[in-house]
XYZ file of C-alpha atoms in Angstrom:
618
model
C -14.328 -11.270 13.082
C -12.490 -14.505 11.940
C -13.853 -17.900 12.894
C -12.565 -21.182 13.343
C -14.352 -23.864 11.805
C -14.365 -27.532 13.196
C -15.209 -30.708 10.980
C -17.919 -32.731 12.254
C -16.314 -36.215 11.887
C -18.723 -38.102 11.770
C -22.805 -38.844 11.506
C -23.148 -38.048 15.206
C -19.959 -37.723 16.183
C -17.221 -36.410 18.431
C -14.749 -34.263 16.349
C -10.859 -33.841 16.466
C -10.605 -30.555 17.003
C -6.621 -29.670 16.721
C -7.026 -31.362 13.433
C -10.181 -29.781 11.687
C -10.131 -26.365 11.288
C -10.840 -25.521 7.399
C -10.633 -21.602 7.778
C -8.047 -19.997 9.756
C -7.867 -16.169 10.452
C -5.104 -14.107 12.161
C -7.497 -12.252 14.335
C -8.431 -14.918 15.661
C -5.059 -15.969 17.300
C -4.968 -13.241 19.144
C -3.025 -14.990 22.470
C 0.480 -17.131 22.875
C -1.163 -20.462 22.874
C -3.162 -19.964 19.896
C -0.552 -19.644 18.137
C 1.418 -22.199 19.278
C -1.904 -24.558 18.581
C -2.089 -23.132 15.030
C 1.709 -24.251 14.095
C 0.825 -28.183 15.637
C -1.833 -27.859 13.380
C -0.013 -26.811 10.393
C 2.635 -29.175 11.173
C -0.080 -31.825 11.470
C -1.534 -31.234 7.938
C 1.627 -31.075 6.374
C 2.652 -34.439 7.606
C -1.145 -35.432 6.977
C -0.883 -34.481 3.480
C 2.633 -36.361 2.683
C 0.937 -39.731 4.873
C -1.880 -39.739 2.510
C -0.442 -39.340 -0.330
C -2.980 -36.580 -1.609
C -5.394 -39.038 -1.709
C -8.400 -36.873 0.019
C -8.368 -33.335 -1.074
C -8.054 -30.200 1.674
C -11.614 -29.921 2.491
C -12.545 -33.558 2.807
C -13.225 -34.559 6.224
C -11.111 -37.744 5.956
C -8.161 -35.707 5.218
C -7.380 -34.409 8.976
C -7.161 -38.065 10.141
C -3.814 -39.885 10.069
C -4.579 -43.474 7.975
C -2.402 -45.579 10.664
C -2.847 -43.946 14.261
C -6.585 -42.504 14.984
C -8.665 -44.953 16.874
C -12.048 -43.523 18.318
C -10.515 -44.230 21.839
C -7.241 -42.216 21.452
C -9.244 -39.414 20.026
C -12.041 -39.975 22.804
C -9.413 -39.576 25.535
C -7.219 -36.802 23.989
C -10.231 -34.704 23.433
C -12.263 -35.977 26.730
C -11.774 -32.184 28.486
C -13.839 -30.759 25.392
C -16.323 -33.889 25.890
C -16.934 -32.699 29.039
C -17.687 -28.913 28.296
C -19.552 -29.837 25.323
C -21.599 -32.251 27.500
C -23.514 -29.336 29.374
C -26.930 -29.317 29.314
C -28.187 -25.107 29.601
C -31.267 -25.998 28.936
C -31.749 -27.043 32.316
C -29.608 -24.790 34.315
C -30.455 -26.109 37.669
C -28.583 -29.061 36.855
C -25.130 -27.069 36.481
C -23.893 -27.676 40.059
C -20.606 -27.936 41.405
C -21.990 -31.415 42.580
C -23.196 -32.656 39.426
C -20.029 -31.416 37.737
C -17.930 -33.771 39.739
C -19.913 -36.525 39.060
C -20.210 -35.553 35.460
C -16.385 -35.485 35.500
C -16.313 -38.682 37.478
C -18.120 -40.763 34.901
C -16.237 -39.335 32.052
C -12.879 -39.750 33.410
C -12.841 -42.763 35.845
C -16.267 -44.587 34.991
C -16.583 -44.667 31.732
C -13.025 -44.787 29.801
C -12.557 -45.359 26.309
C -12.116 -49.413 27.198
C -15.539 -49.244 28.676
C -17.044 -46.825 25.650
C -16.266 -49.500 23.026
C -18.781 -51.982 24.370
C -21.235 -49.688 22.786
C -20.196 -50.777 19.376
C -22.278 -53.760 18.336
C -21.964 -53.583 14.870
C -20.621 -50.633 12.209
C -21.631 -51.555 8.628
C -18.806 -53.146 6.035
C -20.283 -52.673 2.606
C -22.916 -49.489 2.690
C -20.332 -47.258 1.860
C -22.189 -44.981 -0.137
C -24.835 -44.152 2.752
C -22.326 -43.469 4.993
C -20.637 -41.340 2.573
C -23.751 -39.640 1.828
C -23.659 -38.674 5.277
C -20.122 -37.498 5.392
C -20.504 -35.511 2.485
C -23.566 -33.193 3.713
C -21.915 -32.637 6.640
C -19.072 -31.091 4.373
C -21.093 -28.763 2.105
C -22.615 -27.857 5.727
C -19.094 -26.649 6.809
C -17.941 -25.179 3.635
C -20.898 -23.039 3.172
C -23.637 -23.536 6.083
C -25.823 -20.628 4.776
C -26.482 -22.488 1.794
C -26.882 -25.723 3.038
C -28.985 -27.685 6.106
C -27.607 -29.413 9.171
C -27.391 -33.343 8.818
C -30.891 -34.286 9.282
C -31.045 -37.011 12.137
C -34.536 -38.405 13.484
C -34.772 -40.219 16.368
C -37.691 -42.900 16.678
C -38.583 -44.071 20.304
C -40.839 -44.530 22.919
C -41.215 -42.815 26.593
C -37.229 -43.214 27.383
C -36.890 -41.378 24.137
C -38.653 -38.490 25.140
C -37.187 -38.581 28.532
C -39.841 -39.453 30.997
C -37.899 -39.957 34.800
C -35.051 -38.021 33.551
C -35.538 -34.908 35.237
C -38.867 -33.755 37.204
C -42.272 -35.563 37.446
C -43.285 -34.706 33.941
C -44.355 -38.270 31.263
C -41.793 -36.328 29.140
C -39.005 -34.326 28.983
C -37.452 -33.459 25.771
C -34.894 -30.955 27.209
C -33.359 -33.877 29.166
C -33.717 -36.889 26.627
C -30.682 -38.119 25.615
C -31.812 -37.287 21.871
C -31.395 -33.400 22.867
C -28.483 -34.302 24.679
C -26.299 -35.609 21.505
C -27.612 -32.271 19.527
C -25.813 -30.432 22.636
C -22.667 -32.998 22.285
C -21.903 -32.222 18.547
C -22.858 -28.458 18.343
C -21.179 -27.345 21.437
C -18.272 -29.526 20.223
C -17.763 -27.859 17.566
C -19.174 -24.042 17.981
C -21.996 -24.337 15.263
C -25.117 -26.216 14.392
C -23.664 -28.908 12.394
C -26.671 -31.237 12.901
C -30.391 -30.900 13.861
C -31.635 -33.845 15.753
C -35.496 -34.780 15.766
C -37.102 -35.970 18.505
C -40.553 -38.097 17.282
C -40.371 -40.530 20.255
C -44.309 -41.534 21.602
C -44.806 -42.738 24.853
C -45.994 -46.545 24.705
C -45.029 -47.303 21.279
C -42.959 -49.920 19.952
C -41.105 -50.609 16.334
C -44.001 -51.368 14.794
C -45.917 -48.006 15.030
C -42.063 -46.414 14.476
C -42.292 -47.983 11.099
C -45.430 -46.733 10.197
C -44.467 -43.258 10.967
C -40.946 -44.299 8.676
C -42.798 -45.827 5.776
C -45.717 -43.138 5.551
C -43.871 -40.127 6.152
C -44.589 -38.769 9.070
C -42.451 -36.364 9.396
C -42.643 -32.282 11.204
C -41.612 -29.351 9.095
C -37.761 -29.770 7.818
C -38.117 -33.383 7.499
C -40.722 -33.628 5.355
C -39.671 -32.286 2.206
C -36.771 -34.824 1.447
C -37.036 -37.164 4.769
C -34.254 -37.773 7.597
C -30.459 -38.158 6.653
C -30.119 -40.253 9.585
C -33.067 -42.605 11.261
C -32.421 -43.718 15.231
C -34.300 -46.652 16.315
C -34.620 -46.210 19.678
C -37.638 -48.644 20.712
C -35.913 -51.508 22.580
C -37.750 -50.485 25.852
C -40.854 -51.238 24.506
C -39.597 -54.306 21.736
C -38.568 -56.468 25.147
C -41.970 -55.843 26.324
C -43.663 -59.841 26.931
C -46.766 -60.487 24.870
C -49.731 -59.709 27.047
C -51.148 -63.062 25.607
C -48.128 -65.446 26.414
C -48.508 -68.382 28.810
C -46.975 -68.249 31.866
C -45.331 -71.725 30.710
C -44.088 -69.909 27.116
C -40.561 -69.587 26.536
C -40.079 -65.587 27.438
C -36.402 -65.258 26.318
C -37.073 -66.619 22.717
C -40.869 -65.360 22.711
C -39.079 -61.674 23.236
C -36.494 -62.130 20.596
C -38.982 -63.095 17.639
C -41.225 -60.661 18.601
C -38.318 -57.959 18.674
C -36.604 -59.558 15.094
C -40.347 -59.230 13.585
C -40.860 -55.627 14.602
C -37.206 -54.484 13.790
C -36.822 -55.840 10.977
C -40.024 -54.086 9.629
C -38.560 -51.641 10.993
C -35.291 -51.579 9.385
C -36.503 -52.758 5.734
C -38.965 -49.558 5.556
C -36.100 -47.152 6.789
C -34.035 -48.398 4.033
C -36.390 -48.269 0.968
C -38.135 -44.931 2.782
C -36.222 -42.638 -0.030
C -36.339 -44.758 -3.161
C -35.267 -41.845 -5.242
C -31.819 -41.026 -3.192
C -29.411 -42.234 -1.203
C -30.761 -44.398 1.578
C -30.830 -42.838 4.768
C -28.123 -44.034 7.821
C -29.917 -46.535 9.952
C -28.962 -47.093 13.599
C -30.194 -48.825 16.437
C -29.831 -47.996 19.771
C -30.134 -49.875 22.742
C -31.026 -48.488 25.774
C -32.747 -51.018 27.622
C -31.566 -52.674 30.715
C -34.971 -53.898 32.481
C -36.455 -55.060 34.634
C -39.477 -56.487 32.229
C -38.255 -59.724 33.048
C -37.217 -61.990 36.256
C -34.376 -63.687 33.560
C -31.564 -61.714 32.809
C -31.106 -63.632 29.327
C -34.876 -62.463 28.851
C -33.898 -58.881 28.757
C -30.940 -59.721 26.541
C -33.675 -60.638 24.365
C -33.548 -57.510 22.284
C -29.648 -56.743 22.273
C -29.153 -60.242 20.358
C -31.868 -59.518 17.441
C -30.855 -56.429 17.190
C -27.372 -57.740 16.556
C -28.241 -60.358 14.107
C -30.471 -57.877 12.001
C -27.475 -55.085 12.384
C -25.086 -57.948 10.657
C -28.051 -59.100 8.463
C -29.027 -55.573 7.334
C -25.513 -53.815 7.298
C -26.829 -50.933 9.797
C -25.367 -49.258 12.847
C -25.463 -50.733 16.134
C -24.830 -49.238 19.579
C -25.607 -50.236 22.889
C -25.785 -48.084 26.036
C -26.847 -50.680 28.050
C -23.998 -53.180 27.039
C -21.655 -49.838 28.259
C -22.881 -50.071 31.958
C -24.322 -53.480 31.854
C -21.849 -55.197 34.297
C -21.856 -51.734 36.790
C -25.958 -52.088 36.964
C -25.961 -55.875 37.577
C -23.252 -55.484 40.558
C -25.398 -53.265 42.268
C -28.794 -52.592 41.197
C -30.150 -50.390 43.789
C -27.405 -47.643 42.159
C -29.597 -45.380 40.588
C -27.050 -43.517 38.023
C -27.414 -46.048 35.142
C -30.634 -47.947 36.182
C -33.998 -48.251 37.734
C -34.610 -51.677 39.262
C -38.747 -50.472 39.714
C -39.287 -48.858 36.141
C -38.000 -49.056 32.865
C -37.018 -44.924 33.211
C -33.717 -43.433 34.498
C -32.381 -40.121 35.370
C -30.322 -37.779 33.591
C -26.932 -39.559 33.816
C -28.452 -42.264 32.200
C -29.389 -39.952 29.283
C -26.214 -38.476 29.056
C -24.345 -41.216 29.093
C -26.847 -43.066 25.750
C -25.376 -39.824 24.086
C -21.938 -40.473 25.271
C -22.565 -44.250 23.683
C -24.021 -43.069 20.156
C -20.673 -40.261 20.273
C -18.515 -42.860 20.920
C -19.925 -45.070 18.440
C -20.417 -42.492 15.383
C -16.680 -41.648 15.456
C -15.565 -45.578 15.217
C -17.947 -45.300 11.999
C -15.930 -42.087 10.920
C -12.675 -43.769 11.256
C -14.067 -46.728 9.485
C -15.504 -45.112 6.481
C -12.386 -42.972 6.165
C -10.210 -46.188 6.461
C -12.071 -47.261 3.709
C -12.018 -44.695 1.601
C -8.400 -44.176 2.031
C -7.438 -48.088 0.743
C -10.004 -47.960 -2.173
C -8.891 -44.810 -3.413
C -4.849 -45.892 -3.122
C -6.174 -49.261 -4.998
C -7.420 -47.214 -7.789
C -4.592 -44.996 -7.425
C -2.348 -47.979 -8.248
C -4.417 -49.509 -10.916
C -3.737 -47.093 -12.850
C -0.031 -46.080 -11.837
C 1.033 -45.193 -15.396
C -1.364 -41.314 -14.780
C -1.540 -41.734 -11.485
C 0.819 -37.987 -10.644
C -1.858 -36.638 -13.059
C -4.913 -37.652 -11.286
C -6.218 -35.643 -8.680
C -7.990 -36.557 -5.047
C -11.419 -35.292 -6.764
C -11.155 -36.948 -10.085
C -10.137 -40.510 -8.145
C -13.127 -39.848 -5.886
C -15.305 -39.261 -9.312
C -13.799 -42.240 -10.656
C -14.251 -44.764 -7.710
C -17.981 -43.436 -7.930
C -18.064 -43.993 -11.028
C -16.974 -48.013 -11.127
C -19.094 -49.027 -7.837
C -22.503 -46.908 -9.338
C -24.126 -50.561 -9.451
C -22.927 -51.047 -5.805
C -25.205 -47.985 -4.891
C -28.045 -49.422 -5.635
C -30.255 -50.376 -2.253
C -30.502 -54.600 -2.571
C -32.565 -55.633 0.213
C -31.315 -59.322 1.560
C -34.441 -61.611 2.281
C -35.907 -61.321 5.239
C -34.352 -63.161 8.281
C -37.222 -65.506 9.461
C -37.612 -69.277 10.936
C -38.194 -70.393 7.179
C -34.775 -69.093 5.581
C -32.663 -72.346 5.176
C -29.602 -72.697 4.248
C -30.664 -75.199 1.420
C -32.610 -72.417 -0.099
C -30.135 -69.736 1.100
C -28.719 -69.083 -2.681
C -31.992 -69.151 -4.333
C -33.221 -66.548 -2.088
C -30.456 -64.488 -2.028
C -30.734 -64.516 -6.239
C -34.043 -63.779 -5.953
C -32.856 -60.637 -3.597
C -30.442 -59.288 -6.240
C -33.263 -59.616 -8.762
C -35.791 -57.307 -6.634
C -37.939 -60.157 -5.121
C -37.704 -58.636 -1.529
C -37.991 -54.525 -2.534
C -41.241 -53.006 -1.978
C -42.565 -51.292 -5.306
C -44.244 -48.112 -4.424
C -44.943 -46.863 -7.342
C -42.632 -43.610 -7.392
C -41.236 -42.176 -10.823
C -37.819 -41.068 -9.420
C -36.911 -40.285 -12.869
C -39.590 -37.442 -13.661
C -39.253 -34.418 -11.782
C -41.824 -31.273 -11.253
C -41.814 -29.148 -13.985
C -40.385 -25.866 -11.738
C -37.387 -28.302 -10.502
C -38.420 -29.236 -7.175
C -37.705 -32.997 -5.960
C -40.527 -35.536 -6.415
C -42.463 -35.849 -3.992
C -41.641 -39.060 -2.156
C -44.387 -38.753 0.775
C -46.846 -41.164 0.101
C -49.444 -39.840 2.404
C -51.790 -36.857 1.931
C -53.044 -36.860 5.546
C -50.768 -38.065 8.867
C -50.754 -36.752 12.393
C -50.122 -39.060 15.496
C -49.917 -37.057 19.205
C -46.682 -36.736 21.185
C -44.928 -34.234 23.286
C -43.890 -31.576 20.836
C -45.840 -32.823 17.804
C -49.518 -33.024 16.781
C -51.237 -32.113 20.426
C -54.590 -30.588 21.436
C -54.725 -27.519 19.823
C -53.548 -29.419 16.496
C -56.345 -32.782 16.775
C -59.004 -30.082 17.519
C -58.327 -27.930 14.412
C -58.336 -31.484 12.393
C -61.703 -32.276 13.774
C -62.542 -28.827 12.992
C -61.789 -28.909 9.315
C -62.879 -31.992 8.727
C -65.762 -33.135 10.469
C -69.245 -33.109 9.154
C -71.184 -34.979 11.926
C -69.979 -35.518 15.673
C -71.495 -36.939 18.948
C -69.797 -37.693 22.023
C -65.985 -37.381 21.108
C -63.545 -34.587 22.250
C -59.783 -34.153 23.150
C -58.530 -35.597 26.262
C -55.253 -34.574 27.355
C -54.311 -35.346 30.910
C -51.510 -37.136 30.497
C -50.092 -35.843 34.149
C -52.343 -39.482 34.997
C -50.417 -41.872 32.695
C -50.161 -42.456 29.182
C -53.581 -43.748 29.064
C -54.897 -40.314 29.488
C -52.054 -38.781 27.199
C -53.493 -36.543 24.398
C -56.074 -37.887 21.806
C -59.313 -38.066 20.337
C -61.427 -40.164 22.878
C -65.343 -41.327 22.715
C -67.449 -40.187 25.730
C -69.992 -42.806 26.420
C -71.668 -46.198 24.410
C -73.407 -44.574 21.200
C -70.571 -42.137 20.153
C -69.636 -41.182 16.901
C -68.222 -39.020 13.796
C -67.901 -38.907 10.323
C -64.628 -37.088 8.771
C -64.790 -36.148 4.831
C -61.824 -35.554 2.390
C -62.982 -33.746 -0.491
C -60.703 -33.263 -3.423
C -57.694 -35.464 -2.080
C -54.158 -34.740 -3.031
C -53.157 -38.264 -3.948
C -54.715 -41.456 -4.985
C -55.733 -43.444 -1.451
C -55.670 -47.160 -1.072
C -55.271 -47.350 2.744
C -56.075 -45.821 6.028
C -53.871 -46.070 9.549
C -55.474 -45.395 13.119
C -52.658 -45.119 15.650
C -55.250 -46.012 19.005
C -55.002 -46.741 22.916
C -54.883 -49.869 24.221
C -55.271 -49.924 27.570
C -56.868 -51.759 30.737
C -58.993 -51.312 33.945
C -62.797 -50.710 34.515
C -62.804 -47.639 32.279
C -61.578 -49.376 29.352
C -63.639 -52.536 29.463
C -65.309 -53.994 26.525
C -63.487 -50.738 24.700
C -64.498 -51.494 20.912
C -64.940 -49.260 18.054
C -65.864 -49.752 14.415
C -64.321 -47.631 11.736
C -66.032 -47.598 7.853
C -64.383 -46.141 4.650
C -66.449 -44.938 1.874
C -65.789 -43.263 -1.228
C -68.055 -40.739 -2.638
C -69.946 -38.128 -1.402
C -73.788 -38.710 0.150
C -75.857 -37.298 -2.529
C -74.191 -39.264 -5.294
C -74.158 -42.481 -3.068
C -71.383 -43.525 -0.941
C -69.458 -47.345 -1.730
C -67.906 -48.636 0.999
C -64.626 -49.447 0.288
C -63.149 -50.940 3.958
C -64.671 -51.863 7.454
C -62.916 -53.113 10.831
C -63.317 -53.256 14.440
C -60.682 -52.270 16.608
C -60.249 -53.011 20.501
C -59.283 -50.606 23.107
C -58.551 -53.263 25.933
C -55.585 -55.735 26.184
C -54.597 -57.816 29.737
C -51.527 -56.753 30.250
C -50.969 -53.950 33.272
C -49.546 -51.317 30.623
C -51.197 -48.614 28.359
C -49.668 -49.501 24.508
C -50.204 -47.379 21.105
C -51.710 -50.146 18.690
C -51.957 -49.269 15.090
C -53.881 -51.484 12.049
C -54.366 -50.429 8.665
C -57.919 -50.337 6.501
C -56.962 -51.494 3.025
C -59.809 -49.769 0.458
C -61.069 -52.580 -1.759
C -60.427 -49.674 -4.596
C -58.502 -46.939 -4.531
C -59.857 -43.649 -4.255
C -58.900 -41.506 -7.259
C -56.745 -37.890 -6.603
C -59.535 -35.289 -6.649
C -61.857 -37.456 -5.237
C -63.945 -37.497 -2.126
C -63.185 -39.924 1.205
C -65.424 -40.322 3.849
C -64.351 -42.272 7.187
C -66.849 -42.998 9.939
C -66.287 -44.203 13.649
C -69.153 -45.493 15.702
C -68.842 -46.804 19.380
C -69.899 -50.639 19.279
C -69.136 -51.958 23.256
C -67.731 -50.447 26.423
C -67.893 -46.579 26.918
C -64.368 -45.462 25.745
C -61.861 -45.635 22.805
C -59.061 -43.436 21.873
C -57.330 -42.426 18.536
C -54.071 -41.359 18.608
C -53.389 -40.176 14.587
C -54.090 -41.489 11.620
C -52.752 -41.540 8.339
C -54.630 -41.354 4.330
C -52.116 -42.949 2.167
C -51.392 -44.345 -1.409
C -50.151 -47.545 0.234
């Protein structure tokens, strides 16, 4: 039987519906009102296609918008019924009450209007055109022919709000209920088909810094990690507004949290952007969903929202906010459970729903944006060359205007923003930008290719695993030890994680003298560092918690060379169990083919805990 066929419109986005339907089939319109809707439509396009011009060809998404009158809030209102069907969750039906459909209508309808929806929009990038138009354009092919090509790719980086502890049940997670799943549900039940696959790799009690770790080494699941994530979410600012343990009780906590949050983020953000140096760079976008209560200011927990900001502007990346969105509604009444938590950083399902609302929202003011955009540089060229213009088609001007801004393509990574930029040295820096100065050089030919035509391979790693809620877990960290361990005593998986993320799945030491030894033989890629992901923690069980971790190179009988040592700490004073990460850079690298040896002996206190690691070329 026929099918209609929605455009996505946008990277995440809520869709016009009335106005994107590529393929139309009689059989389909089998009642009164369909037909009636497929004549608007018609009479839509036509007028569509005489307002543009013919500047966007049939099957372009930008084509089914008119260039004067779509704003994301008339389109969020006209379409809000739709909103609300495709906002079911049937993953967990025992939500689907009459009761919690009111309220789900309530907040839609009266709560959160389209005026209220636009605080989410804290910044929507002005001159990365062709990333966002990377996006738009595999979201096309996916429509046009989805057998032959993959869902937009979008990965969502977080911490335990990401992976929806408190939002339904007692569980530390809930990935059914996050507000990650809930956007996959937005857009596909939107629009009747799988138009994007979203990727959950939040980890309880991490911040930005082990986010861009996992970003810059790869460490991706299965459909990620042959050509990486279209779209990367930073969803960490629970965890970013989080007070140094080691801060004075006289330090300034508002401006302590905001260079702490710019450092991490902007890590963060710079190793997102260079993460596929041999394509397009993936869409970056940050989204707040913090609200407290971390700290007694109010301007302290604003800490994150205003780097964030700044390093959206500085970096030209997406911005949204959920918690600007209900902001005022929490801080009127706090004890109002719908938006906010005033004893824990967690919050229910409506909370959750409403993120996904935000990021919606947000994604189809980019749409309209980029199409905008699109629209006026295409008409410019158009113009410019007036004297062929009747003879030029959409695709050729497309081709063209590709063509002329190739060198604008081309990732240029601004220096970083940091205490020492001044604006005396502002131009020298920004010179030294444009010459390369500030991009990392990871030594990738992107020009070479394998010799049976598959991509290069851009993962840099040859091992990486880190534990979370529907990634590397028990079964997986024993079947690692299993493989690669040649001597162990005293350390096993512990995964209770019902008790707190200090007991969440790992690889923990039993007593004082533990120890193992993994080996690598014949490694895939050249190594010149190693990455434990670890627990820090506090109380009596993790006192004096110390652990000292050797690489060597070679194997025993030809004489191992110790290429890296360092001791790592398990305890930190702050009332809050943290995933701490540090890296082991090998005084030489260790050749592809060759043989790595790392060995981890207990040192003080009775317990440490790894959570992953990573062997990588960098």
């Amino acid at each position: 039987m026929g099918k209609l066929i929605p455009f996505f419109v946008g990277i995440l986005s809520i869709t016009v519906l009335d106005l994107l339907f590529q393929k139309f089939e009689a059989d389909t319109l089998c009642s009164e009102e369909a037909t009636e809707e497929h004549n608007a439509i018609k009479k839509v396009l036509l007028q569509k296609e005489e307002a543009s011009d013919l500047v966007f060809e049939h099957q372009e998404i930008c084509s089914y918008f008119p260039t004067s009158s779509s704003t994301a809030s008339y389109l969020w209102q006209k379409h809000l019924p739709r909103i609300f069907n495709a906002s079911h969750n049937p993953d967990i039906p025992e939500l689907l009450t009459v009761e919690n459909e009111a309220k789900l209508h309530s907040l839609l309808e009266n709560i959160l209007p389209p005026s209220r929806m636009r605080r989410a929009i804290r910044h929507m990038p002005t001159f990365h055109h062709a990333t966002v138009k990377n996006v738009v354009e595999i979201l096309q092919k996916r429509i046009q022919d989805p057998e032959n090509n993959p869902p937009l790719r979008i990965a969502v980086f977080g911490g335990s709000v990401t992976i929806g502890r408190g939002c339904h049940g007692k569980g530390m997670s809930n990935l059914k209920c996050a507000w990650p799943r809930r956007l996959e549900l937005l857009i596909n039940q939107f629009l009747g088909f799988d138009a994007v696959q979203v990727y959950n790799l939040g980890v309880g009690g991490t911040a930005s810094n082990t986010g861009e770790r996992m970003v810059k080494y790869w460490m991706y699941p299965s459909g990620l990690i042959e050509n990486g994530p279209d779209v990367i979410i930073n969803s960490y600012s629970t965890n970013d507004s989080l007070p140094g343990w080691n801060l004075p009780k006289t330090a300034d906590f508002v401006m302590e949290v905001m260079d702490s949050a710019r450092t991490r983020l902007q890590s963060f953000i710079r190793s997102a952007l260079q993460s596929r140096p041999c394509t397009v760079p993936p869409l970056v976008v940050h989204v707040d969903d913090y609200l407290g209560p971390q700290q007694d200011a109010i301007l302290g927990d604003l800490s994150y929202n205003t780097a964030m900001t700044q390093l959206a502007k500085w970096y030209d990346t997406v911005a949204i906010s959920y918690a600007d969105v209900v902001r005022d509604i929490v801080y009127k009444d706090t004890s109002d459970k719908t938006f906010f938590n005033a004893w824990d950083v967690h919050f229910s399902h409506w909370a959750h729903q409403t993120i996904a609302w935000s990021v919606g929202f947000g994604s189809l003011e980019l749409l309209l944006n980029y199409c905008d955009d699109e629209y006026y540089a295409r008409k410019k060229l158009l113009s410019s060359n007036s004297s062929v213009a009747s003879a030029v088609t959409p695709a050729e001007m497309n081709s063209a205007k590709d063509e002329k801004n190739t060198n604008s393509k081309k990732l240029v990574l601004p220096p970083p923003l940091t205490r020492d930029l001044l604006l005396k040295n502002a131009t020298a820096e920004f010179n030294a930008a444009l010459n390369g100065a500030y991009q990392s050089d990871i030594g990738i030919d992107c020009i070479s290719s394998n010799q049976d035509g598959s991509p290069v391979d851009q993962n840099p790693c040859t091992i990486a695993w880190i534990a979370s809620p529907g990634g590397f877990n028990a079964g997986g960290i024993n079947g690692f030890m299993k493989k690669y361990a040649i001597a162990n005593d005293g350390w096993q998986v512990e995964d209770n994680m019902g008790d707190g993320w200090s007991m969440k799945v790992g690889w923990i030491a039993t007593g004082p003298t533990s120890s193992f030894t993994l080996r690598f033989d014949n490694i895939a890629k050249d190594i010149q560092a190693v990455t434990i992901f670890y627990i820090k923690s506090y109380g009596e069980k993790w006192e004096g918690s110390r652990a000292k971790f050797t690489v060597s190179s070679g194997k025993e009988e030809d004489g191992k060379t110790i290429l890296s040592e360092m001791e790592l700490q398990g305890i930190h004073n702050t009332t809050h169990s943290l995933t701490g990460s540090d890296q082991l850079v090998l005084s030489d690298s260790i050749p592809k083919g060759g043989t790595m040896t790392l060995q981890v002996e207990m040192i003080s206190g009775t317990t440490f805990k790894i959570l992953g690691m990573m062997i990588c070329k960098y």
